[in-house]
Amino acid sequence: MSQVIGYEKVGDIAVLSANNPPVNALGVDVRRGLLAGIERAETEGALAVLIYGEGRTYFAGADIREFGKPPQEPWLPALCDRIEASPLLVVSALHGTALGGGLEVALSCHYRIAIPSTKVGLPEVNLGIIPGAGGTQRLPRVAGVEAALDMITTGRHVRAPEALEMGVLDKVQDGNPRDIGLAYVQDLLEANAPRRPVCEMARPVAIDFDAAYDAVLKKGRGQLSPAIAVRAVQASCESADFAAGQARERELFMELMASDQRKGLIHAFFAERAVSKLPELQGISPRDLHKIGVIGGGTMGAGIATSALLAGLAVVLLEMSPEAAHAAKDRIAANLAGAVKRGKLSTVEHDDILQNRLTLATDYDALGDVDLAIEAVFEDMEVKKQVFARLDAVCKNGAVLATNTSYLDINEIAGSVRRPGDVIGLHFFSPAHVMKLLEIVVADQTAPEVAATGFALGKRLGKVSVRAGVCDGFIGNRILNTYRSCADHMVLDGASPFQIDTALTEFGFAMGPYAVSDLAGLDIGWAARKRKRTAGLDPRARDSFYADKLCETGHFGQKTGKGYYVYEMGKRGGTPNPEVMPLIEAERAERGISPRTFTDKEIVRRYMVAMVNEAAKVVGDGIARRPLDVDVTLLYGYGFPRYWGGPMKWADLQGLPTVLDDIRKWSEEASFFWQPAPLLEQLVAENRSFDDLNRET
Ligand code: T1G
């Protein structure tokens, strides 16, 4: 018998147990073992077959690592058909997360039982594909078209009680999958229960699939798989028979399997898991984390405190006065109320947090026993140094001293205390209790176990943590500044902010750069531009002033009701502000610029190539460890469309030589801005990709 599928007879029942950690993925050996097990059970005259998983879960899906490689038999759809066609009674006992091909194997069985904590789902659309082993044909038959469309187009996990109600499960029972499975099979045999091939169930009742397709396509914001899934489910209602429906599913599945979106989404899946695996952290134990101190209770500090409280940590929040401390507590309470409203927190937990785990303080001595202190005070170096001096004096030995700065030099901050090895940057993104990205900024003297503690905190908070080196803007904001400048240059040269926003939302961003600026507050960019001018801008850099003039009139975006867009109370989104173009046209005239037209395609291309070029410099400078670290940063902190996998994956899919060709062509018109990244030139010269670099690093 195969190593990954165990076989034993218990009375008249053949038991097939999966043992392919970590998630019992349906790799080729598992598929071969299942096929051999079914055939052996039939040969040995068993009356029934029980299939279950050892370890933490029933099959969690096809083995994603096999995607893109030549498929090996038995193919999963054929295996499912073979299980379903067995003359024996075939039952699956589920636990953990029965997902994708895993649920499809279960649906090809005649009965399904699960323990109460089980979740089931068909999340293939999140990988850029659709269920490809009969899921779009069997699920509508057991659960109906509406429920099947909801599960398949969203990829959501469904808990056992709901799955029972939907008809996906036949029974839910406490215990372990093997025991409850054996007992259930015994009951079925004693009741002389019939085989129940799902393929023989009545064809599902059709709905208005065109309307469903249009709605899902619009919601997907350019991602194709959910809408294609609608067409596959439609085939379950309209095909001549089950086999024809399966054939249609296969055809649509193979089309998506060959798509760039599948490559992008699979890349994102593995990248977000690889990003916290750093050689320098192997074998390094993080310090204990039970209690943290947050200095500064503004939006960021309150968000960080909320995130820590939701993760079960105790928090001491320090503000400069009792009034400010209570205002911070009100912000935290509002954040927690949002969590209760979203069903993420019970009211009992909400009250417990505010009464027992949040301590307000106005004296630094209250931070004497925290394991980690993080400051989220005003973004000014002198203010930060004053805070760190106090932390250095009061915090216990071994406490981690963290800054939430988004661009200040953390090496300079570390150099101002007696324990630079304990200093680290933890750059949260606002709102800190919602945004998943956390940039862990490792300064020159940061001790390895302090870096490990930063990653441990990120994991505890449910963040996606990315290691960054010290530079202005670390990974994300440094790249943002460049592609935002590229957009501003196109505005000066003839494009409008509104055309640029539209072109980029068509590309897949949730919002374009100018709408994002309105959301964040135009005063932030204004302050950054003034700071850079004061520090001394390179005379070759193309500065622009139209945005300053917008700010000088008090328009800071959504928070003032007007910025690039005009926002009406109670309405989502805004309409273009008619005051904007005259400011731009006046600046063009002052600069003697004759505006030209830009196609949406050129706008996206320039914007993306600028992003990739700066990202390649960030990797080349060692600020980001690998290209995938940049991808994960842009995916989780900057709304980059996930189905492209991130800017570096997008560049690989375009072909790095074409990206470099564009940079060289545009550098003829603007040599200072379009300086090719040395790493990009090196990879092109060596005929390598960013993915190649990910594999090597
Ligand atoms: N294939 C290969 N490896 C997988 C895997 C999979 N399906 N799922 C997880 N892993 C690896 C993962 O990379 C990590 O590896 C380790 O397992 C633990 O995962 C025909 C074609 C199951 C909910 O989309 O959603 O079936 O980093 O860190 O947080 O229709 O993994 O340790 O080396 O995520 O506890 C459909 C994808 C596939 C499920 C567990 N199935 N996986 O979460 O652990 S397509 C999915 C998950 C398909 C059929 C089609 C989650 C999880 P490493 P983890 P977790």
Coordinates of C-alpha atoms in Angstrom, one line a residue, residues 34 141 353:
L34 CA -6.8 6.3 -3.3
R141 CA -26.9 19.0 -7.3
I353 CA -10.5 44.0 27.0

